[in-house]
Coordinates of N, CA and C in Angstrom, one line a residue:
X1 N 18.7 5.5 0.6 CA 17.5 4.9 0.1 C 16.3 5.4 0.9
X2 N 16.5 5.5 2.2 CA 15.4 5.9 3.1 C 14.8 7.3 2.6
X3 N 15.6 8.3 2.3 CA 15.2 9.6 1.9 C 14.4 9.5 0.6
X4 N 14.9 8.7 -0.3 CA 14.2 8.5 -1.6 C 12.9 7.9 -1.5
X5 N 12.8 6.9 -0.5 CA 11.5 6.2 -0.3 C 10.5 7.2 0.3
X6 N 10.9 8.0 1.3 CA 10.0 9.0 1.9 C 9.6 10.0 0.8
X7 N 10.5 10.3 -0.1 CA 10.2 11.3 -1.2 C 9.2 10.7 -2.1
X8 N 9.3 9.4 -2.4 CA 8.2 8.8 -3.3 C 6.9 8.8 -2.6
X9 N 6.8 8.6 -1.3 CA 5.6 8.7 -0.6 C 5.1 10.1 -0.5
X10 N 6.0 11.1 -0.3 CA 5.6 12.5 -0.4 C 5.1 12.9 -1.7
X11 N 5.7 12.4 -2.8 CA 5.3 12.7 -4.2 C 3.8 12.1 -4.3
X12 N 3.6 10.9 -3.9 CA 2.2 10.4 -4.0 C 1.2 11.2 -3.2
X13 N 1.5 11.7 -2.1 CA 0.6 12.4 -1.2 C 0.3 13.8 -1.7
X14 N 1.3 14.5 -2.3 CA 1.1 15.9 -2.7 C 0.7 16.0 -4.2
X15 N 0.7 14.9 -4.9 CA 0.3 14.9 -6.3 C -1.2 15.0 -6.4
X16 N -1.7 15.4 -7.6 CA -3.2 15.4 -7.8 C -3.7 13.9 -7.7
X17 N -4.9 13.8 -7.2 CA -5.4 12.4 -6.9 C -5.2 11.4 -8.0
X18 N -5.5 11.7 -9.2 CA -5.3 10.8 -10.3 C -3.9 10.3 -10.5
X19 N -2.9 11.3 -10.5 CA -1.5 11.0 -10.6 C -1.0 10.2 -9.4
X20 N -1.5 10.6 -8.2 CA -1.2 9.9 -6.9 C -1.6 8.4 -7.0
X21 N -2.8 8.2 -7.5 CA -3.3 6.8 -7.7 C -2.4 5.9 -8.5
X22 N -1.8 6.5 -9.6 CA -1.0 5.8 -10.5 C 0.3 5.3 -9.8
X23 N 0.7 5.9 -8.7 CA 1.8 5.5 -7.8 C 1.3 4.5 -6.7
X24 N 0.3 5.0 -6.0 CA -0.2 4.3 -4.8 C -0.7 2.9 -5.2
X25 N -1.3 2.7 -6.3 CA -1.9 1.4 -6.7 C -0.8 0.3 -6.8
X26 N 0.4 0.7 -6.9 CA 1.6 -0.2 -6.9 C 2.2 -0.5 -5.6
X27 N 1.8 0.3 -4.6 CA 2.5 0.2 -3.3 C 1.6 -0.2 -2.1
X28 N 0.3 0.0 -2.2 CA -0.6 -0.2 -1.0 C -2.0 -0.6 -1.4
X29 N -2.7 -1.1 -0.4 CA -4.1 -1.4 -0.5 C -5.0 -0.4 0.1
X30 N -4.4 0.4 1.1 CA -5.1 1.4 1.8 C -4.3 2.6 2.0
X31 N -4.9 3.7 2.2 CA -4.2 5.0 2.6 C -4.9 5.5 3.9
X32 N -4.1 5.8 4.9 CA -4.6 6.3 6.2 C -4.1 7.7 6.4
X33 N -5.0 8.6 6.8 CA -4.6 10.0 7.1 C -5.1 10.3 8.5
X34 N -4.4 11.3 9.1 CA -4.7 11.7 10.4 C -5.2 13.2 10.3
X35 N -6.4 13.5 10.8 CA -6.9 14.8 10.7 C -7.4 15.3 12.1
X36 N -7.0 16.5 12.4 CA -7.6 17.1 13.6 C -8.2 18.4 13.2
X37 N -8.1 18.8 12.0 CA -8.6 20.2 11.6 C -10.1 20.4 11.7
X38 N -10.9 19.3 11.6 CA -12.3 19.4 11.7 C -12.7 19.3 13.2
X39 N -11.8 19.0 14.1 CA -12.0 19.0 15.5 C -11.5 20.2 16.2
X40 N -11.0 21.2 15.4 CA -10.5 22.4 15.9 C -9.1 22.5 16.4
X41 N -8.3 21.5 16.0 CA -6.9 21.4 16.4 C -6.0 21.4 15.2
X42 N -4.7 21.8 15.4 CA -3.8 21.8 14.3 C -2.9 20.5 14.5
X43 N -1.8 20.5 13.6 CA -0.9 19.5 13.8 C -1.2 18.2 13.1
X44 N -2.2 18.2 12.1 CA -2.5 17.0 11.4 C -1.7 16.8 10.2
X45 N -2.2 15.9 9.3 CA -1.4 15.6 8.1 C -1.5 16.8 7.1
X46 N -2.5 17.6 7.1 CA -2.5 18.8 6.3 C -1.4 19.8 6.8
X47 N -1.3 19.9 8.1 CA -0.3 20.8 8.6 C 1.1 20.3 8.3
X48 N 1.3 19.0 8.2 CA 2.6 18.5 7.9 C 2.9 18.3 6.4
X49 N 1.9 18.4 5.6 CA 2.0 18.1 4.2 C 3.0 19.1 3.5
X50 N 3.2 20.3 3.8 CA 4.2 21.1 3.2 C 5.6 20.4 3.3
X51 N 5.9 19.8 4.4 CA 7.1 19.0 4.6 C 7.2 17.9 3.6
X52 N 6.0 17.2 3.4 CA 6.0 16.1 2.4 C 6.4 16.7 1.0
X53 N 5.9 17.9 0.7 CA 6.2 18.5 -0.6 C 7.6 18.8 -0.7
X54 N 8.2 19.3 0.4 CA 9.7 19.6 0.4 C 10.5 18.4 0.2
X55 N 10.2 17.3 0.9 CA 11.0 16.1 0.8 C 10.8 15.5 -0.6
X56 N 9.5 15.5 -1.1 CA 9.2 15.0 -2.4 C 10.0 15.8 -3.5
X57 N 10.0 17.1 -3.3 CA 10.6 18.0 -4.3 C 12.2 17.9 -4.2
X58 N 12.7 17.4 -3.1 CA 14.2 17.2 -3.1 C 14.7 16.1 -3.9
X59 N 13.8 15.2 -4.3 CA 14.2 14.1 -5.2 C 13.5 14.1 -6.5
X60 N 12.2 14.5 -6.5 CA 11.4 14.6 -7.8 C 11.3 16.1 -8.1
X61 N 12.1 16.6 -9.0 CA 12.2 18.1 -9.2 C 11.0 18.7 -9.8
X62 N 10.0 17.9 -10.3 CA 8.8 18.5 -10.9 C 7.9 19.0 -9.8
X63 N 8.2 18.6 -8.5 CA 7.4 19.1 -7.4 C 8.0 20.4 -6.9
X64 N 7.2 21.4 -7.0 CA 7.6 22.7 -6.5 C 7.0 23.0 -5.1
X65 N 7.7 22.8 -4.0 CA 7.1 22.9 -2.7 C 6.6 24.3 -2.4
X66 N 7.1 25.3 -3.1 CA 6.6 26.7 -2.9 C 5.2 26.9 -3.3
X67 N 4.7 26.0 -4.2 CA 3.4 26.0 -4.7 C 2.4 25.2 -3.8
X68 N 2.9 24.6 -2.8 CA 2.1 23.7 -1.9 C 1.9 24.3 -0.5
X69 N 0.8 25.0 -0.3 CA 0.7 25.7 1.0 C -0.8 26.0 1.3
X70 N -1.0 26.4 2.5 CA -2.3 26.8 3.0 C -2.1 28.3 3.3
X71 N -3.0 29.2 2.8 CA -2.8 30.6 3.1 C -3.3 31.0 4.5
X72 N -3.1 32.3 4.8 CA -3.5 32.7 6.2 C -5.0 32.6 6.5
X73 N -5.8 32.5 5.4 CA -7.2 32.3 5.6 C -7.6 30.8 5.6
X74 N -6.6 29.9 5.7 CA -6.8 28.5 5.6 C -7.4 28.0 4.3
X75 N -7.1 28.7 3.2 CA -7.4 28.3 1.9 C -6.2 27.6 1.2
X76 N -6.4 26.4 0.7 CA -5.3 25.7 0.1 C -4.9 26.3 -1.2
X77 N -3.6 26.2 -1.6 CA -3.1 26.6 -2.9 C -3.7 25.7 -3.9
X78 N -3.7 26.0 -5.2 CA -4.2 25.1 -6.2 C -3.6 23.7 -6.1
X79 N -2.3 23.7 -6.0 CA -1.6 22.4 -5.9 C -2.1 21.6 -4.7
X80 N -2.2 22.2 -3.6 CA -2.7 21.5 -2.4 C -4.1 21.0 -2.6
X81 N -4.9 21.9 -3.1 CA -6.4 21.5 -3.3 C -6.6 20.3 -4.1
X82 N -5.7 20.1 -5.1 CA -5.8 18.9 -6.0 C -5.1 17.6 -5.4
X83 N -4.4 17.8 -4.3 CA -3.5 16.7 -3.8 C -4.3 15.6 -3.1
X84 N -3.7 14.4 -3.1 CA -4.3 13.3 -2.4 C -4.4 13.6 -1.0
X85 N -3.4 14.1 -0.3 CA -3.5 14.3 1.1 C -4.6 15.3 1.5
X86 N -4.7 16.4 0.8 CA -5.8 17.4 1.1 C -7.1 16.7 0.9
X87 N -7.3 16.0 -0.2 CA -8.7 15.5 -0.5 C -9.0 14.3 0.5
X88 N -8.0 13.5 0.9 CA -8.2 12.4 1.8 C -8.7 13.0 3.2
X89 N -8.1 14.1 3.6 CA -8.5 14.6 4.9 C -9.8 15.4 4.8
X90 N -10.1 16.0 3.7 CA -11.2 16.9 3.6 C -12.4 16.3 2.9
X91 N -12.3 15.2 2.3 CA -13.4 14.6 1.5 C -14.7 14.5 2.4
X92 N -15.8 15.0 1.9 CA -17.1 15.0 2.5 C -17.2 15.9 3.8
X93 N -16.1 16.6 4.1 CA -16.1 17.5 5.3 C -15.9 18.9 4.9
X94 N -15.3 19.2 3.8 CA -15.1 20.5 3.3 C -15.7 20.6 1.9
X95 N -16.8 21.5 1.8 CA -17.5 21.5 0.5 C -16.6 21.9 -0.7
X96 N -15.5 22.5 -0.4 CA -14.6 22.9 -1.5 C -13.6 21.8 -1.9
X97 N -13.6 20.7 -1.2 CA -12.7 19.6 -1.5 C -13.2 18.9 -2.8
X98 N -12.2 18.6 -3.7 CA -12.6 18.1 -5.0 C -13.0 16.6 -4.9
X99 N -12.5 15.9 -4.0 CA -12.8 14.5 -3.9 C -11.8 13.7 -4.8
X100 N -12.3 12.5 -5.2 CA -11.5 11.6 -6.0 C -12.0 11.3 -7.3
X101 N -11.1 11.1 -8.3 CA -11.6 10.6 -9.6 C -12.2 9.2 -9.5
X102 N -13.2 8.9 -10.3 CA -13.9 7.6 -10.2 C -12.8 6.5 -10.4
X103 N -12.9 5.5 -9.6 CA -12.1 4.3 -9.8 C -10.7 4.4 -9.1
X104 N -10.5 5.5 -8.3 CA -9.2 5.6 -7.6 C -9.2 5.3 -6.2
X105 N -9.9 6.0 -5.4 CA -10.0 5.8 -3.9 C -11.4 5.7 -3.4
X106 N -11.6 5.0 -2.4 CA -13.0 4.9 -1.8 C -12.9 4.9 -0.3
X107 N -13.7 5.8 0.3 CA -13.7 5.9 1.8 C -14.0 4.5 2.4
X108 N -13.1 4.0 3.2 CA -13.4 2.7 3.9 C -13.8 2.8 5.3
X109 N -13.2 3.9 6.0 CA -13.5 4.0 7.4 C -13.2 5.4 7.9
X110 N -14.0 6.0 8.6 CA -13.7 7.3 9.3 C -14.2 7.2 10.7
X111 N -13.3 7.6 11.7 CA -13.7 7.5 13.1 C -14.8 8.5 13.4
X112 N -15.5 8.3 14.5 CA -16.6 9.2 14.9 C -16.2 10.7 14.9
X113 N -15.0 11.0 15.4 CA -14.6 12.4 15.4 C -13.8 12.8 14.2
X114 N -13.7 12.0 13.2 CA -13.1 12.2 11.9 C -11.6 12.5 12.0
X115 N -11.0 11.9 13.0 CA -9.5 12.1 13.2 C -8.7 11.1 12.4
X116 N -9.2 9.9 12.2 CA -8.6 8.9 11.4 C -9.5 8.6 10.2
X117 N -8.9 8.6 9.0 CA -9.7 8.3 7.8 C -8.9 7.3 7.0
X118 N -9.5 6.2 6.6 CA -8.9 5.2 5.8 C -9.6 5.1 4.5
X119 N -8.8 5.0 3.4 CA -9.3 4.9 2.0 C -8.8 3.6 1.4
X120 N -9.7 2.9 0.8 CA -9.3 1.7 0.0 C -8.8 2.2 -1.4
X121 N -7.6 1.7 -1.7 CA -7.1 2.0 -3.1 C -7.8 1.0 -4.0
X122 N -8.4 1.6 -5.0 CA -9.1 0.8 -6.0 C -8.2 0.5 -7.2
X123 N -8.5 -0.6 -7.8 CA -7.7 -1.0 -9.0 C -6.2 -1.2 -8.6
X124 N -6.0 -1.9 -7.4 CA -4.6 -2.2 -7.0 C -4.0 -3.1 -8.1
X125 N -2.8 -2.9 -8.5 CA -2.1 -3.7 -9.5 C -1.7 -5.0 -8.9
X126 N -2.3 -6.1 -9.3 CA -2.0 -7.4 -8.8 C -0.6 -7.9 -9.0
X127 N 0.0 -7.5 -10.2 CA 1.4 -7.9 -10.5 C 2.3 -7.2 -9.5
X128 N 2.1 -6.0 -9.2 CA 2.9 -5.2 -8.2 C 2.7 -5.8 -6.8
X129 N 1.5 -6.2 -6.5 CA 1.2 -6.8 -5.2 C 2.0 -8.1 -5.0
X130 N 2.0 -8.9 -6.1 CA 2.7 -10.2 -6.1 C 4.2 -10.0 -6.0
X131 N 4.7 -9.0 -6.7 CA 6.1 -8.6 -6.7 C 6.5 -8.3 -5.2
X132 N 5.7 -7.5 -4.6 CA 6.0 -7.1 -3.2 C 6.1 -8.3 -2.3
X133 N 5.2 -9.2 -2.5 CA 5.2 -10.4 -1.6 C 6.4 -11.3 -1.8
X134 N 7.1 -11.1 -2.9 CA 8.3 -12.0 -3.2 C 9.5 -11.6 -2.4
X135 N 9.5 -10.5 -1.7 CA 10.6 -10.1 -0.9 C 11.8 -9.5 -1.6
X136 N 11.6 -8.8 -2.8 CA 12.7 -8.2 -3.5 C 13.5 -7.2 -2.8
X137 N 12.8 -6.4 -2.0 CA 13.5 -5.4 -1.2 C 14.5 -6.0 -0.2
X138 N 14.0 -6.9 0.5 CA 14.9 -7.6 1.5 C 16.0 -8.3 0.8
X139 N 15.7 -9.0 -0.3 CA 16.8 -9.7 -1.0 C 17.9 -8.7 -1.6
X140 N 17.4 -7.6 -2.1 CA 18.4 -6.6 -2.6 C 19.2 -6.0 -1.4
X141 N 18.6 -5.7 -0.3 CA 19.3 -5.2 0.9 C 20.3 -6.3 1.3
X142 N 19.9 -7.5 1.4 CA 20.8 -8.6 1.9 C 22.0 -8.8 1.0
X143 N 21.8 -8.6 -0.3 CA 22.9 -8.8 -1.3 C 23.7 -7.5 -1.5
X144 N 23.3 -6.4 -0.9 CA 24.0 -5.2 -1.1 C 23.7 -4.5 -2.4
X145 N 22.6 -4.9 -3.1 CA 22.2 -4.3 -4.4 C 21.4 -3.0 -4.1
X146 N 21.4 -2.1 -5.1 CA 20.5 -0.9 -5.0 C 19.1 -1.4 -4.7
X147 N 18.4 -0.6 -3.9 CA 17.1 -1.0 -3.5 C 16.0 -0.6 -4.5
X148 N 16.3 0.0 -5.6 CA 15.3 0.3 -6.6 C 14.6 -1.0 -7.0
X149 N 15.3 -2.1 -6.9 CA 14.6 -3.4 -7.3 C 13.5 -3.8 -6.2
X150 N 13.5 -3.1 -5.1 CA 12.4 -3.3 -4.1 C 11.1 -2.9 -4.7
X151 N 11.1 -2.0 -5.6 CA 9.8 -1.5 -6.2 C 9.4 -2.3 -7.4
X152 N 8.1 -2.5 -7.5 CA 7.6 -3.3 -8.7 C 8.0 -2.6 -10.0
X153 N 8.2 -3.4 -11.0 CA 8.6 -2.9 -12.3 C 7.7 -1.8 -12.9
X154 N 6.4 -1.9 -12.5 CA 5.5 -0.8 -13.0 C 5.8 0.6 -12.5
X155 N 6.6 0.7 -11.5 CA 7.0 2.0 -11.0 C 8.3 2.5 -11.5
X156 N 9.0 1.8 -12.4 CA 10.3 2.2 -12.9 C 10.3 3.5 -13.6
X157 N 9.2 3.8 -14.4 CA 9.1 5.1 -15.1 C 9.1 6.2 -14.1
X158 N 8.3 6.1 -13.0 CA 8.3 7.1 -11.9 C 9.7 7.2 -11.3
X159 N 10.3 6.1 -11.0 CA 11.6 6.1 -10.3 C 12.7 6.7 -11.2
X160 N 12.5 6.6 -12.5 CA 13.5 7.1 -13.5 C 13.6 8.6 -13.4
X161 N 12.5 9.2 -12.9 CA 12.4 10.7 -12.8 C 13.0 11.3 -11.6
X162 N 13.6 10.4 -10.7 CA 14.1 10.9 -9.4 C 15.6 11.3 -9.6
X163 N 16.0 12.2 -8.7 CA 17.4 12.6 -8.6 C 17.8 12.4 -7.2
X164 N 18.6 11.3 -6.9 CA 18.9 10.9 -5.6 C 19.4 12.1 -4.7
X165 N 18.9 12.2 -3.5 CA 19.2 13.2 -2.6 C 20.7 13.0 -2.1
X166 N 21.5 14.1 -2.2 CA 22.8 14.0 -1.7 C 23.0 14.9 -0.5
X167 N 23.1 14.3 0.7 CA 23.3 15.0 1.9 C 24.7 15.4 2.1
X168 N 25.0 16.6 2.5 CA 26.4 17.1 2.6 C 27.2 16.3 3.6
X169 N 26.5 15.9 4.7 CA 27.3 15.2 5.8 C 26.9 13.7 5.7
X170 N 26.9 13.1 4.5 CA 26.6 11.7 4.4 C 27.8 10.9 4.7
X171 N 27.8 10.3 5.9 CA 29.0 9.6 6.4 C 29.0 8.2 5.8
X172 N 28.0 7.8 5.1 CA 28.0 6.5 4.5 C 28.7 6.4 3.1
X173 N 29.0 7.6 2.6 CA 29.7 7.7 1.3 C 31.1 7.4 1.5
X174 N 31.7 6.7 0.5 CA 33.2 6.5 0.5 C 33.9 7.9 0.3
X175 N 34.9 8.1 1.0 CA 35.6 9.4 0.9 C 36.5 9.5 -0.3

């Protein structure tokens, strides 16, 4: 379940901002990103985002991680340029960043050196928020049920498109 959950987060971060919003609005009130690229350093969320695309693509086959990259001139691929992660890091700092569709995300806080950026998720689904507060994930885990019930019903269509990751050395599987 852990891999599949990380893949869902990866899918939301590497998807175009509008599609990402349709997932994130059922999971969170805010999105936080870490950026050092405008301070002249590497190793931020943009640098790590190809890994997010690979993990997301290992479960959600419509994600092609080979199409998500930064070229040698630091120009994002089309897929990266449209993604939530790229736009959250680059919004108002890179003139080529597309920003966000109206009604999706709003900048809530950016530190002085622009290393931490927090965005408010607009139009959060209140039914999904209430579902999360009811403890369905913990109850499913405690009862030994599949953890898909941890997610709000509004995400079931997204979850139906996943293909569970099968690790070769999965010692938790029955032999």
